[in-house]
Short mmCIF file of C-alpha atoms in Angstrom, two decimals:
data_model
loop_
_atom_site.label_atom_id
_atom_site.label_comp_id
_atom_site.label_asym_id
_atom_site.label_seq_id
_atom_site.Cartn_x
_atom_site.Cartn_y
_atom_site.Cartn_z
CA MET A 48 20.99 -21.74 -20.87
CA PRO A 49 19.92 -24.80 -19.78
CA ARG A 50 16.83 -25.36 -17.49
CA LEU A 51 16.99 -26.81 -14.09
CA ASP A 52 16.13 -30.25 -13.90
CA THR A 53 12.44 -30.99 -13.26
CA ASP A 54 12.89 -32.31 -9.96
CA THR A 55 14.75 -29.36 -8.67
CA LEU A 56 12.69 -26.74 -9.99
CA GLU A 57 9.36 -28.83 -8.39
CA MET A 58 11.22 -29.07 -5.09
CA LEU A 59 11.72 -25.31 -5.24
CA LEU A 60 8.33 -24.22 -6.19
CA SER A 61 6.63 -26.85 -3.40
CA THR A 62 9.19 -25.40 -0.89
CA LEU A 63 7.81 -21.97 -1.76
CA ARG A 64 4.22 -23.08 -1.77
CA GLU A 65 4.86 -24.95 1.48
CA TYR A 66 6.56 -21.66 3.16
CA ALA A 67 3.45 -19.67 1.87
CA GLY A 68 0.84 -22.21 3.31
CA ARG A 69 2.60 -21.76 6.62
CA GLU A 70 3.75 -18.16 7.01
CA LEU A 71 1.87 -16.52 4.24
CA ARG A 72 -1.79 -17.00 5.24
CA PRO A 73 -4.20 -14.53 4.00
CA GLU A 74 -5.08 -12.65 7.26
CA PHE A 75 -1.06 -11.99 7.82
CA LEU A 76 -1.19 -10.83 3.85
CA LEU A 77 -4.00 -8.47 4.65
CA LYS A 78 -2.44 -7.28 7.89
CA LEU A 79 0.92 -6.38 6.01
CA ASP A 80 -1.16 -4.55 3.48
CA HIS A 81 -3.52 -2.55 5.93
CA GLU A 82 -0.34 -1.58 7.87
CA ASP A 83 2.01 -0.85 5.20
CA VAL A 84 4.62 -2.85 6.50
CA PHE A 85 7.95 -4.24 4.73
CA PRO A 86 8.14 -7.80 5.61
CA GLU A 87 11.93 -8.02 6.44
CA LYS A 88 11.88 -11.47 8.11
CA VAL A 89 9.73 -12.72 5.20
CA LEU A 90 12.55 -11.63 2.87
CA LYS A 91 15.32 -13.07 4.86
CA ASP A 92 13.29 -16.42 4.95
CA LEU A 93 13.06 -16.53 1.41
CA TYR A 94 16.92 -15.66 0.75
CA ASP A 95 18.26 -18.20 3.54
CA PRO A 96 19.50 -21.08 1.76
CA GLN A 97 18.65 -23.53 4.64
CA GLN A 98 15.06 -22.55 4.04
CA ILE A 99 14.31 -21.60 0.59
CA GLY A 100 17.29 -19.58 -0.99
CA ILE A 101 14.85 -17.75 -3.73
CA HIS A 102 17.97 -15.64 -4.85
CA LEU A 103 20.24 -18.19 -5.89
CA LEU A 104 17.91 -18.70 -8.84
CA PHE A 105 19.40 -15.44 -10.21
CA VAL A 106 23.11 -16.41 -9.60
CA PRO A 107 25.15 -18.36 -11.68
CA GLU A 108 26.23 -21.88 -10.77
CA GLU A 109 30.00 -20.67 -10.95
CA SER A 110 29.37 -18.16 -8.05
CA GLY A 111 27.50 -20.44 -5.75
CA GLY A 112 23.84 -20.12 -7.06
CA LEU A 113 21.49 -22.33 -9.14
CA GLY A 114 22.22 -20.59 -12.53
CA GLY A 115 18.42 -20.39 -13.39
CA SER A 116 16.95 -19.96 -16.86
CA ALA A 117 14.37 -17.76 -18.04
CA TRP A 118 11.60 -20.51 -17.82
CA ASP A 119 12.61 -21.39 -14.34
CA ILE A 120 12.36 -17.90 -13.54
CA TYR A 121 9.29 -17.36 -15.32
CA ARG A 122 7.81 -20.24 -13.11
CA VAL A 123 8.88 -19.11 -9.89
CA CYS A 124 7.83 -15.36 -10.44
CA GLU A 125 4.16 -16.62 -11.37
CA VAL A 126 3.86 -18.78 -8.40
CA MET A 127 5.23 -15.91 -6.19
CA ALA A 128 2.74 -13.63 -7.77
CA GLY A 129 0.15 -15.53 -6.88
CA ILE A 130 0.85 -15.68 -3.27
CA ASP A 131 1.59 -11.92 -2.88
CA LEU A 132 3.03 -9.60 -5.48
CA GLY A 133 4.21 -7.22 -2.90
CA ILE A 134 6.46 -9.77 -1.49
CA ALA A 135 7.20 -10.94 -5.18
CA THR A 136 8.42 -7.39 -5.84
CA GLY A 137 11.03 -7.44 -3.21
CA VAL A 138 12.75 -10.36 -5.06
CA LEU A 139 12.14 -8.88 -8.22
CA ALA A 140 14.14 -5.84 -7.32
CA THR A 141 17.27 -7.91 -6.57
CA CYS A 142 17.30 -9.68 -9.63
CA LEU A 143 16.67 -6.27 -11.39
CA GLY A 144 19.80 -4.84 -9.23
CA ALA A 145 21.82 -7.72 -10.14
CA ASP A 146 21.07 -7.59 -14.03
CA PRO A 147 23.60 -4.73 -14.89
CA ILE A 148 26.22 -6.72 -13.30
CA MET A 149 25.40 -10.17 -14.73
CA VAL A 150 25.41 -8.54 -18.37
CA GLY A 151 27.97 -5.92 -18.32
CA ALA A 152 30.56 -6.69 -15.53
CA THR A 153 33.86 -7.69 -15.80
CA ALA A 154 34.48 -11.14 -14.86
CA GLU A 155 36.24 -10.04 -11.72
CA GLN A 156 33.46 -7.84 -10.85
CA LYS A 157 30.78 -10.75 -11.83
CA ALA A 158 32.22 -13.04 -9.51
CA HIS A 159 32.88 -10.99 -6.69
CA TRP A 160 29.29 -9.38 -6.34
CA MET A 161 27.18 -12.12 -7.54
CA LYS A 162 29.42 -14.31 -4.81
CA ARG A 163 28.50 -11.98 -2.22
CA LEU A 164 24.71 -12.20 -3.54
CA ALA A 165 24.87 -15.83 -3.03
CA ASP A 166 26.59 -15.72 -0.02
CA GLU A 167 25.06 -13.17 1.87
CA GLY A 168 21.59 -13.17 0.67
CA LEU A 169 21.90 -9.42 -0.10
CA LEU A 170 18.90 -7.33 -0.94
CA MET A 171 19.53 -5.44 -3.98
CA ALA A 172 17.97 -2.26 -5.85
CA TYR A 173 17.89 -1.15 -9.61
CA GLY A 174 18.55 2.67 -9.48
CA ALA A 175 17.58 3.78 -12.87
CA THR A 176 14.28 5.83 -12.70
CA GLU A 177 14.04 9.47 -11.99
CA PRO A 178 11.34 12.20 -11.08
CA GLN A 179 11.76 13.92 -14.40
CA ALA A 180 13.05 11.29 -16.84
CA GLY A 181 10.71 8.40 -15.67
CA SER A 182 11.39 5.55 -18.00
CA ASP A 183 13.56 7.67 -20.47
CA LEU A 184 16.91 6.35 -19.07
CA ALA A 185 18.33 8.51 -21.94
CA ALA A 186 17.16 11.73 -20.30
CA LEU A 187 18.72 11.02 -16.60
CA GLN A 188 20.13 13.81 -14.85
CA THR A 189 22.06 12.00 -12.45
CA THR A 190 26.01 12.46 -12.68
CA ALA A 191 29.07 10.95 -12.02
CA THR A 192 31.87 13.20 -11.96
CA PRO A 193 35.53 11.66 -12.18
CA VAL A 194 38.14 11.78 -9.40
CA VAL A 195 41.42 12.32 -11.11
CA GLU A 196 45.03 11.55 -9.34
CA ASP A 197 48.06 11.38 -11.54
CA GLY A 198 46.38 11.41 -14.69
CA THR A 199 43.93 8.16 -13.48
CA THR A 200 40.39 8.37 -12.70
CA VAL A 201 40.48 6.52 -9.38
CA ALA A 202 36.93 7.29 -8.22
CA TYR A 203 33.56 9.13 -9.21
CA ARG A 204 31.39 11.34 -7.20
CA ILE A 205 27.77 10.58 -8.12
CA SER A 206 24.96 13.37 -7.64
CA GLY A 207 21.69 12.93 -8.29
CA ARG A 208 18.34 11.75 -7.29
CA LYS A 209 16.30 8.36 -8.28
CA GLN A 210 12.54 7.72 -7.76
CA TRP A 211 10.06 4.59 -7.38
CA ILE A 212 12.88 2.58 -6.50
CA SER A 213 11.81 -0.90 -5.32
CA ASN A 214 13.64 -1.82 -2.05
CA GLY A 215 15.27 1.53 -2.00
CA GLY A 216 14.94 1.99 1.66
CA VAL A 217 15.99 -1.59 2.49
CA ALA A 218 18.57 -2.77 -0.23
CA ASP A 219 22.44 -3.75 0.84
CA LEU A 220 23.37 -3.18 -2.58
CA TYR A 221 22.41 -0.75 -5.28
CA THR A 222 23.15 -0.58 -9.21
CA ILE A 223 23.01 3.10 -10.07
CA LEU A 224 22.62 4.62 -13.41
CA ALA A 225 24.60 8.08 -14.05
CA ASN A 226 25.96 10.07 -16.45
CA ALA A 227 29.64 9.73 -16.60
CA PRO A 228 31.84 11.80 -19.17
CA GLY A 229 31.34 8.99 -21.55
CA GLY A 230 27.75 8.53 -21.17
CA PRO A 231 25.07 6.94 -19.25
CA THR A 232 26.95 4.35 -16.87
CA TRP A 233 26.10 1.66 -14.16
CA PHE A 234 27.84 1.89 -10.87
CA VAL A 235 27.60 -0.45 -7.61
CA VAL A 236 26.93 1.29 -4.43
CA GLU A 237 26.66 0.13 -0.98
CA LYS A 238 24.27 1.05 1.47
CA GLY A 239 25.49 3.42 4.37
CA ALA A 240 28.08 5.31 1.72
CA PRO A 241 28.66 8.91 2.80
CA GLY A 242 26.31 11.09 1.05
CA PHE A 243 23.67 8.25 0.11
CA SER A 244 20.09 8.21 1.64
CA HIS A 245 16.80 7.49 0.93
CA GLY A 246 13.48 8.92 1.24
CA LYS A 247 10.51 7.60 3.25
CA PRO A 248 8.62 4.76 1.70
CA GLU A 249 5.95 5.63 -0.53
CA ASP A 250 2.49 5.39 0.51
CA LYS A 251 1.25 3.12 -2.39
CA HIS A 252 -2.15 2.15 -3.91
CA GLY A 253 -0.93 -1.81 -3.96
CA ILE A 254 2.32 -4.02 -3.40
CA ARG A 255 2.35 -2.39 0.00
CA ALA A 256 4.45 -5.16 1.16
CA SER A 257 7.14 -3.88 -0.83
CA ASN A 258 9.20 -1.14 0.02
CA THR A 259 9.35 1.59 -2.46
CA ALA A 260 11.57 4.99 -1.76
CA ALA A 261 13.44 7.71 -3.65
CA LEU A 262 17.23 7.90 -3.34
CA PHE A 263 19.46 10.82 -3.03
CA LEU A 264 23.03 10.93 -3.62
CA GLU A 265 24.92 14.05 -2.98
CA GLU A 266 28.88 13.37 -3.99
CA VAL A 267 28.78 10.08 -3.15
CA LEU A 268 32.57 8.74 -3.69
CA VAL A 269 32.41 5.37 -5.35
CA PRO A 270 35.69 3.67 -6.60
CA SER A 271 36.46 3.22 -10.23
CA ASP A 272 36.43 -0.55 -9.49
CA ARG A 273 32.58 -0.39 -8.98
CA LEU A 274 32.30 1.04 -12.38
CA ILE A 275 30.26 -1.81 -14.09
CA GLY A 276 32.31 -3.33 -17.09
CA GLY A 277 35.19 -0.51 -16.50
CA VAL A 278 34.32 1.39 -19.46
CA GLU A 279 32.20 4.46 -19.34
CA GLY A 280 28.93 5.10 -21.41
CA LYS A 281 27.74 1.32 -21.80
CA GLY A 282 24.81 1.77 -19.43
CA LEU A 283 21.68 2.00 -21.62
CA ALA A 284 23.22 -0.93 -24.27
CA GLN A 285 23.41 -2.79 -20.56
CA ALA A 286 19.85 -1.86 -19.66
CA GLN A 287 18.20 -2.58 -23.13
CA ALA A 288 20.00 -6.22 -23.21
CA VAL A 289 17.89 -7.56 -20.28
CA PHE A 290 14.63 -6.00 -20.98
CA GLY A 291 13.31 -9.25 -23.00
CA TYR A 292 14.36 -11.07 -19.82
CA THR A 293 13.18 -8.75 -17.00
CA ARG A 294 10.01 -7.81 -18.87
CA LEU A 295 9.16 -11.79 -18.84
CA MET A 296 9.38 -11.41 -15.08
CA VAL A 297 6.76 -9.04 -14.71
CA ALA A 298 4.60 -10.76 -17.32
CA ALA A 299 4.88 -13.61 -15.23
CA PHE A 300 3.81 -11.43 -12.27
CA GLY A 301 0.73 -10.29 -14.24
CA LEU A 302 -0.01 -14.03 -15.13
CA GLY A 303 0.35 -15.24 -11.46
CA ALA A 304 -1.96 -12.48 -10.12
CA GLY A 305 -4.51 -12.50 -12.49
CA TRP A 306 -5.18 -16.30 -12.16
CA ALA A 307 -4.97 -15.89 -8.08
CA ALA A 308 -7.90 -13.59 -8.54
CA LEU A 309 -9.78 -15.13 -11.17
CA SER A 310 -9.65 -18.73 -9.40
CA ARG A 311 -11.42 -17.16 -6.78
CA ALA A 312 -13.99 -16.10 -8.74
CA ILE A 313 -14.41 -19.33 -10.51
CA ARG A 314 -14.75 -21.13 -7.27
CA TYR A 315 -17.07 -18.48 -6.12
CA ALA A 316 -19.74 -18.84 -8.96
CA GLN A 317 -19.87 -22.62 -7.99
CA THR A 318 -21.35 -21.85 -4.60
CA ARG A 319 -23.43 -18.63 -5.39
CA VAL A 320 -27.03 -19.61 -6.49
CA GLN A 321 -28.91 -16.99 -8.31
CA GLY A 322 -32.45 -17.92 -9.98
CA GLY A 323 -32.15 -21.37 -9.09
CA ALA A 324 -28.87 -22.58 -10.25
CA PRO A 325 -25.16 -21.47 -9.39
CA LEU A 326 -23.53 -18.37 -11.42
CA SER A 327 -21.00 -20.91 -12.79
CA GLN A 328 -24.19 -22.23 -15.37
CA LYS A 329 -25.14 -18.71 -16.34
CA GLN A 330 -23.44 -17.40 -19.36
CA GLY A 331 -24.43 -14.05 -18.83
CA TYR A 332 -21.79 -14.40 -16.14
CA THR A 333 -19.18 -16.88 -17.08
CA HIS A 334 -18.90 -15.86 -20.63
CA LYS A 335 -18.08 -12.05 -19.50
CA LEU A 336 -16.34 -12.47 -16.61
CA ILE A 337 -14.47 -15.70 -16.62
CA VAL A 338 -14.18 -17.15 -19.90
CA PRO A 339 -12.69 -14.19 -21.60
CA ASN A 340 -9.84 -13.91 -18.93
CA ALA A 341 -8.91 -17.22 -18.48
CA VAL A 342 -8.35 -17.12 -22.26
CA ARG A 343 -5.96 -14.09 -22.59
CA LEU A 344 -4.37 -15.55 -19.35
CA GLU A 345 -3.64 -18.81 -21.36
CA ALA A 346 -2.71 -16.94 -24.42
CA ALA A 347 -0.07 -14.80 -22.75
CA ARG A 348 0.95 -17.86 -21.00
CA ALA A 349 1.83 -19.46 -24.27
CA TYR A 350 3.80 -16.54 -25.62
CA ILE A 351 5.95 -16.19 -22.29
CA GLU A 352 6.79 -19.75 -22.67
CA TRP A 353 7.64 -19.03 -26.21
CA THR A 354 9.96 -16.28 -25.51
CA ALA A 355 11.83 -18.09 -22.58
CA GLU A 356 12.49 -21.03 -24.82
CA ARG A 357 14.26 -18.39 -27.23
CA ILE A 358 16.04 -16.59 -24.49
CA ASP A 359 17.26 -20.03 -22.86
CA ALA A 360 18.31 -20.91 -26.29
CA GLY A 361 20.58 -17.86 -26.55
CA GLU A 362 18.91 -15.79 -29.08
CA PRO A 363 19.43 -12.24 -29.15
CA ASP A 364 17.53 -9.16 -29.54
CA LEU A 365 14.19 -10.30 -27.95
CA ALA A 366 13.29 -7.16 -26.12
CA THR A 367 10.18 -6.62 -28.52
CA GLU A 368 8.86 -10.34 -27.52
CA GLY A 369 9.59 -9.38 -23.75
CA ALA A 370 7.27 -6.33 -24.55
CA VAL A 371 4.49 -8.24 -26.08
CA ALA A 372 4.67 -10.86 -23.26
CA LYS A 373 4.69 -8.15 -20.40
CA TYR A 374 1.99 -5.72 -22.20
CA THR A 375 -0.56 -9.26 -22.74
CA ALA A 376 0.01 -10.62 -19.68
CA THR A 377 -0.20 -7.33 -17.56
CA GLU A 378 -2.99 -6.14 -19.35
CA ALA A 379 -4.50 -9.49 -18.95
CA GLY A 380 -3.83 -9.97 -15.21
CA ASN A 381 -5.16 -6.51 -14.43
CA ARG A 382 -8.38 -7.18 -16.45
CA ALA A 383 -9.00 -11.22 -14.51
CA ALA A 384 -8.23 -9.13 -11.24
CA GLU A 385 -10.93 -6.14 -12.16
CA ASP A 386 -13.27 -8.59 -13.21
CA SER A 387 -13.12 -10.91 -10.59
CA ILE A 388 -14.11 -8.02 -8.12
CA GLN A 389 -17.23 -7.75 -10.44
CA ALA A 390 -17.92 -11.61 -10.21
CA LEU A 391 -17.64 -11.75 -6.52
CA GLY A 392 -20.36 -8.57 -5.92
CA GLY A 393 -19.97 -7.15 -2.53
CA TYR A 394 -17.62 -9.73 -1.32
CA GLY A 395 -15.43 -8.64 -4.08
CA TYR A 396 -15.22 -4.99 -3.24
CA THR A 397 -14.29 -5.95 0.26
CA ARG A 398 -10.83 -6.54 2.18
CA GLU A 399 -11.52 -9.67 3.47
CA TYR A 400 -11.63 -11.73 0.37
CA LEU A 401 -8.28 -10.80 -0.80
CA VAL A 402 -9.58 -10.44 -4.70
CA GLU A 403 -9.64 -6.57 -3.80
CA LYS A 404 -6.11 -6.64 -2.72
CA ILE A 405 -5.28 -8.32 -5.94
CA LYS A 406 -6.51 -5.86 -7.92
CA ARG A 407 -4.67 -2.99 -6.14
CA ASP A 408 -1.31 -5.03 -6.36
CA VAL A 409 -1.92 -6.31 -9.86
CA ARG A 410 -2.05 -2.73 -11.52
CA ILE A 411 1.54 -1.84 -10.79
CA THR A 412 2.33 -4.68 -13.38
CA THR A 413 1.38 -2.37 -16.02
CA ILE A 414 3.36 0.50 -14.61
CA TYR A 415 6.91 -0.48 -13.62
CA GLU A 416 9.37 -2.04 -15.83
CA GLY A 417 7.75 0.01 -18.62
CA THR A 418 4.21 1.39 -18.72
CA SER A 419 1.53 -0.11 -21.36
CA GLU A 420 1.59 2.38 -23.42
CA ILE A 421 5.66 2.07 -23.39
CA MET A 422 4.93 -1.39 -24.50
CA GLU A 423 2.81 -0.17 -27.26
CA TRP A 424 5.21 2.33 -28.71
CA THR A 425 8.04 -0.50 -28.40
CA ILE A 426 6.10 -2.90 -30.06
CA ALA A 427 4.74 -0.99 -32.89
CA ARG A 428 7.94 0.73 -33.53
CA ASP A 429 9.65 -2.58 -34.09
CA ARG A 430 7.48 -4.46 -36.09
CA TRP A 431 7.08 -1.35 -38.10
CA GLN A 432 10.60 -1.43 -39.12
CA HIS A 433 10.44 -4.98 -40.06
CA HIS A 434 7.24 -4.29 -42.20
CA LEU A 435 9.35 -1.53 -43.84
CA LYS A 436 12.43 -3.81 -44.12
CA THR A 437 10.72 -6.54 -45.76
CA LYS A 438 8.52 -4.34 -48.32
CA GLY A 439 5.32 -5.15 -46.07
CA THR A 440 5.85 -9.14 -46.31
CA TRP A 441 7.03 -9.59 -42.44
CA TYR A 442 3.19 -10.80 -41.26
CA ALA A 443 2.26 -12.64 -44.49
CA ASP A 444 5.44 -14.70 -44.47
CA TRP A 445 4.57 -15.52 -40.85
CA ALA A 446 1.15 -16.50 -41.80
CA ALA A 447 2.34 -18.93 -44.52
CA ARG A 448 4.46 -20.82 -42.25
CA LEU A 449 2.38 -20.82 -39.02
CA GLY A 450 1.94 -24.08 -37.40
CA GLY A 451 -0.81 -25.34 -35.51
CA THR A 452 -4.57 -26.59 -36.81
CA ALA A 453 -8.03 -25.77 -37.51
CA ALA A 454 -8.80 -27.36 -34.08
CA THR A 455 -6.39 -24.73 -32.30
CA GLY A 456 -7.48 -21.61 -34.38
CA ALA A 457 -4.49 -21.46 -36.55
CA PRO A 458 -6.66 -20.28 -39.94
CA ALA A 459 -7.97 -17.39 -37.94
CA ALA A 460 -4.58 -16.62 -36.34
CA ALA A 461 -3.18 -16.60 -39.76
CA GLN A 462 -5.75 -14.25 -41.05
CA ALA A 463 -5.07 -11.90 -38.22
CA LEU A 464 -1.51 -11.47 -39.25
CA ARG A 465 -2.38 -11.31 -42.88
CA SER A 466 -4.73 -8.58 -41.69
CA LEU A 467 -2.42 -6.86 -39.75
CA GLY A 468 0.32 -6.80 -42.63
CA ALA A 469 -2.28 -5.36 -44.81
CA LEU A 470 -3.15 -2.58 -42.13
CA LEU A 471 0.50 -1.72 -41.70
CA GLU A 472 0.68 -1.30 -45.31
CA ARG A 473 -1.98 1.09 -45.62
CA CYS A 474 -0.32 3.21 -42.51
CA ARG A 475 2.69 3.33 -44.53
CA ILE A 476 0.73 4.46 -47.82
CA ASP A 477 -1.28 7.14 -46.26
CA ARG A 478 1.40 7.87 -43.62
CA LEU A 479 -1.22 7.13 -40.97
CA THR A 480 1.65 6.84 -38.39
CA ARG A 481 2.39 10.73 -38.17
CA ASN A 482 -0.39 9.99 -35.62
CA GLN A 483 0.91 8.86 -32.42
CA HIS A 484 -2.15 7.49 -31.35
CA ILE A 485 -2.10 5.08 -34.25
CA LEU A 486 1.28 3.95 -33.81
CA PHE A 487 0.42 3.00 -30.29
CA ARG A 488 -2.58 1.24 -31.36
CA LEU A 489 -0.80 -0.69 -33.95
CA GLY A 490 1.14 -1.74 -30.67
CA GLU A 491 -1.77 -3.24 -29.13
CA LEU A 492 -3.07 -4.96 -32.31
CA THR A 493 0.18 -6.53 -32.98
CA SER A 494 -0.11 -7.85 -29.48
CA TRP A 495 -3.13 -9.55 -30.49
CA ALA A 496 -2.42 -11.07 -33.44
CA GLU A 497 1.15 -12.61 -32.35
CA THR A 498 -0.28 -13.92 -29.28
CA ALA A 499 -2.98 -15.64 -31.40
CA ALA A 500 -0.24 -17.14 -33.95
CA ILE A 501 1.72 -18.31 -30.77
CA PHE A 502 -1.10 -20.01 -29.06
CA SER A 503 -2.58 -21.36 -32.02
CA GLU A 504 0.69 -23.34 -32.53
CA ARG A 505 1.73 -24.23 -29.46
CA ALA A 506 -1.57 -25.80 -28.17
CA ALA A 507 -1.48 -28.14 -31.23
CA ALA A 508 2.39 -28.88 -30.84
CA LYS A 509 3.53 -28.05 -27.29
CA PRO A 510 0.75 -27.13 -24.79
CA SER A 511 1.29 -25.89 -21.58
CA THR A 512 1.21 -28.25 -18.83
CA VAL A 513 1.49 -25.93 -16.10
CA LEU A 514 -2.72 -25.68 -14.99
CA PRO A 515 -4.95 -29.10 -15.27
CA PHE A 516 -6.24 -28.03 -18.63
CA SER A 517 -6.59 -30.88 -21.26
CA ALA A 518 -5.48 -30.62 -24.78
CA GLU A 519 -9.12 -30.17 -25.90
CA VAL A 520 -9.52 -27.22 -23.32
CA LEU A 521 -6.37 -25.55 -24.75
CA ALA A 522 -7.10 -25.93 -28.41
CA ALA A 523 -10.90 -24.21 -27.56
CA MET A 524 -9.09 -21.35 -25.60
CA ALA A 525 -6.96 -20.95 -28.50
CA ARG A 526 -9.71 -20.72 -31.04
CA VAL A 527 -11.63 -18.15 -29.02
CA HIS A 528 -8.52 -16.06 -28.82
CA ALA A 529 -7.52 -16.38 -32.50
CA ARG A 530 -11.18 -15.25 -33.45
CA GLU A 531 -10.98 -12.21 -30.68
CA ALA A 532 -7.64 -11.11 -32.18
CA LEU A 533 -8.87 -11.52 -35.59
CA MET A 534 -11.78 -9.23 -34.84
CA LYS A 535 -9.69 -6.77 -33.16
CA VAL A 536 -7.16 -6.30 -35.86
CA ALA A 537 -9.77 -6.42 -38.39
CA GLY A 538 -12.51 -4.24 -36.91
CA ASP A 539 -10.29 -1.87 -34.78
CA GLY A 540 -7.72 -1.72 -37.58
CA LEU A 541 -10.43 -0.17 -40.09
CA LYS A 542 -11.55 1.90 -37.00
CA TRP A 543 -8.44 3.67 -36.58
CA ALA A 544 -7.16 4.05 -40.25
CA ASN A 545 -10.92 5.48 -40.94
CA ALA A 546 -10.15 7.88 -38.22
CA ALA A 547 -6.79 8.97 -39.41
CA GLY A 548 -7.98 9.75 -43.04
CA GLN A 549 -6.88 6.64 -45.00
CA THR A 550 -7.91 6.71 -48.55
CA ASP A 551 -8.89 2.80 -49.65
CA PRO A 552 -12.49 2.49 -50.14
CA GLY A 553 -11.70 -1.40 -50.04
CA LEU A 554 -9.88 -1.31 -47.01
CA ALA A 555 -12.69 -3.49 -45.01
CA ALA A 556 -11.87 -6.07 -47.81
CA ALA A 557 -8.17 -6.09 -47.56
CA LEU A 558 -8.33 -6.30 -43.98
CA GLY A 559 -10.59 -9.47 -44.24
CA LEU A 560 -13.64 -8.04 -42.13
CA GLU A 561 -16.12 -10.38 -43.38
CA LYS A 562 -13.85 -13.05 -42.72
CA ALA A 563 -13.35 -11.56 -39.10
CA PHE A 564 -17.10 -12.15 -38.77
CA ALA A 565 -17.35 -15.64 -40.45
CA ALA A 566 -14.56 -16.84 -38.12
CA GLN A 567 -16.86 -16.27 -34.85
CA ALA A 568 -19.12 -19.10 -35.80
CA GLY A 569 -18.89 -21.79 -33.00
CA ARG A 570 -17.55 -19.19 -30.42
CA ILE A 571 -20.58 -19.61 -27.85
CA GLU A 572 -20.22 -23.44 -28.22
CA ASP A 573 -16.46 -23.11 -27.30
CA GLU A 574 -17.19 -20.72 -24.50
CA ASP A 575 -19.71 -22.97 -23.06
CA LEU A 576 -17.14 -25.75 -23.16
CA LEU A 577 -14.40 -23.82 -21.18
CA ALA A 578 -17.14 -22.65 -18.71
CA ARG A 579 -17.62 -26.20 -17.77
CA GLU A 580 -14.18 -27.13 -17.90
CA LEU A 581 -12.67 -24.03 -15.81
CA ALA A 582 -15.37 -24.91 -12.93
CA ARG A 583 -13.74 -28.61 -13.48
CA ALA A 584 -10.26 -27.35 -12.95
CA PHE A 585 -10.77 -24.99 -9.67
CA PRO A 586 -13.44 -26.82 -7.93
CA ALA A 587 -15.24 -25.18 -5.37
CA GLU A 588 -13.34 -25.53 -1.74
#
C-alpha cells in the first residue's frame, strides 16, 4: 500500500499537534483523568473533516478516505499517544472496529460501511473479547442463531456478552464476533438495536479518557446482509489477518507514550542540581534511568518501521512481526514511564507533572490487543516452527545475511541470532519446551535478538528520521542494544536451560557466553555519549 505523500502526512501531524496545543492542555487532560470523563467533543473534533478527519486515515480512498498505509498509521498513533493515550484509544477502537469489514467484507458491504464511516465520522467498537474467553477468540460463547424463512437464512439472533470493549458505551457501530452454525463469524450491529445494551463505564487504572464497557446482546436481530463476507465461519481468519497491522498500532502507542514520559525526565535532569551538578551529568542517574530506555524505545521503532514497510509492500503473514513490535515497544514504553517517575522523584509521583498519569495509561498497552504473555507465546510458537522446519538453521542463516556494520553493533547482533539458534536446538534435543515457562522465555529472548538485528542493520542503511538523532547517535544506540541482546540471549538462555534440566556441559560455549561478556567493551563510553546527546535533543524548557 503506498504511503501518503510527505506533505500530506506532515500536514496531518502538524494539525493534530496544533489542535492538542490549543485544546488538550495538560490541565484539561488531568481533569479528564481525575473525573473519568469521555471527551465526546474531542472525538467529534478529531473526526470532523473540517478540523482533522483522523478517521479518514483508516478509510480507503475509493470510499472517501485517505487510504493511509501502515507507516502513516504508525506515525499518527505515536503522536496521538504522546498527547493522550486515552483519547488515542478511542480512535484505535474505531480502526479495530472497521478492520473485520476491511479484511473480510464483500465489495458491496465494504463500499457501504466504509463510506458511512468516512461521511458520518462514526465511532466504532470491536466486539470480540468475552468475560470467560478473554483473548482466546476460539473459546467465545456468543451465539448467532439463523432465522430461516422459506429455506433461506434472512437474519440471525445474536446472544451473548462482550467484555473490556473500547468505545463500548459510546460507539455508533459495532463489529461483533459470534458463533454461527458454520463457526465464528463477524456481524455489523448498530447502536440502539432492540436487545443490544451496554454496561456502565469501567473504573480503570489508566486511559480514563477512553470509554470501556461491557456489551449485552439478548437475541439481537441482525439481517443476514450484515454477516461480514456473507459466509459463516471466517471470523477467526479475519481476526488473525489484521493482527500484524493492529498490533503495530499498539506498538506505536507504547513508543509514543514512552517517549512522552522519558522526554520529561530528560528535561528535568538538566535543571535538577544535586551535589553541585545537574542530574543529566551523573552516570548513576542517566545510565540507569534514561539511556537504557531511550535505546530500547528506538530499537522498537526500528522494528516497527521495518514491519510497517513490509506490510505496505503487501507481504502476508506478518502477525509474528507485529507481535515482536508490540511486545518490545509496549514493554519499553511501560518501563520508560516507570523509570521516569523514579527520575523525577517526588514530582514524578504526583499527578500535577503528568508522568504519573502516563505510567498509568501506558500500562494498558502491555495488556490490550494481546497481553505481553500472549505475545511471548505467539513469538516463540512461530519461531520454534521455523527452527524445526529449517532443521536449526533459521537464525544462523539470518546471522549470515545480516547487514549493518561494526559501528552499529552488527557483530554482536549476529552473535545474538546464532546464540538464539543454539539455544533453540538445545531446547529441542532436551525437550525443554515441555515447560511452558521456557517456551515463553524463548519468546522474550527472540524479541531481543530480532530487534538487535534489525536495529543494527537499519542504523547503518536506513536510520529513522523521526527524532533529531544523528547517525552517530543511532549507531551508538544500536551498539548498546546489540550488546544487551547478546547478553540476554546467552546469559538468560543458559540460566533457563539449566533451570529446565539441559544436559550439555558445553552449552555456555555453544551460546557464546564469553563472547557476550567480551562484547560489552566500550559500552560505558557509548552510554556517556548517549547521555550527552539526549540532553541536546531534549533541552530544558
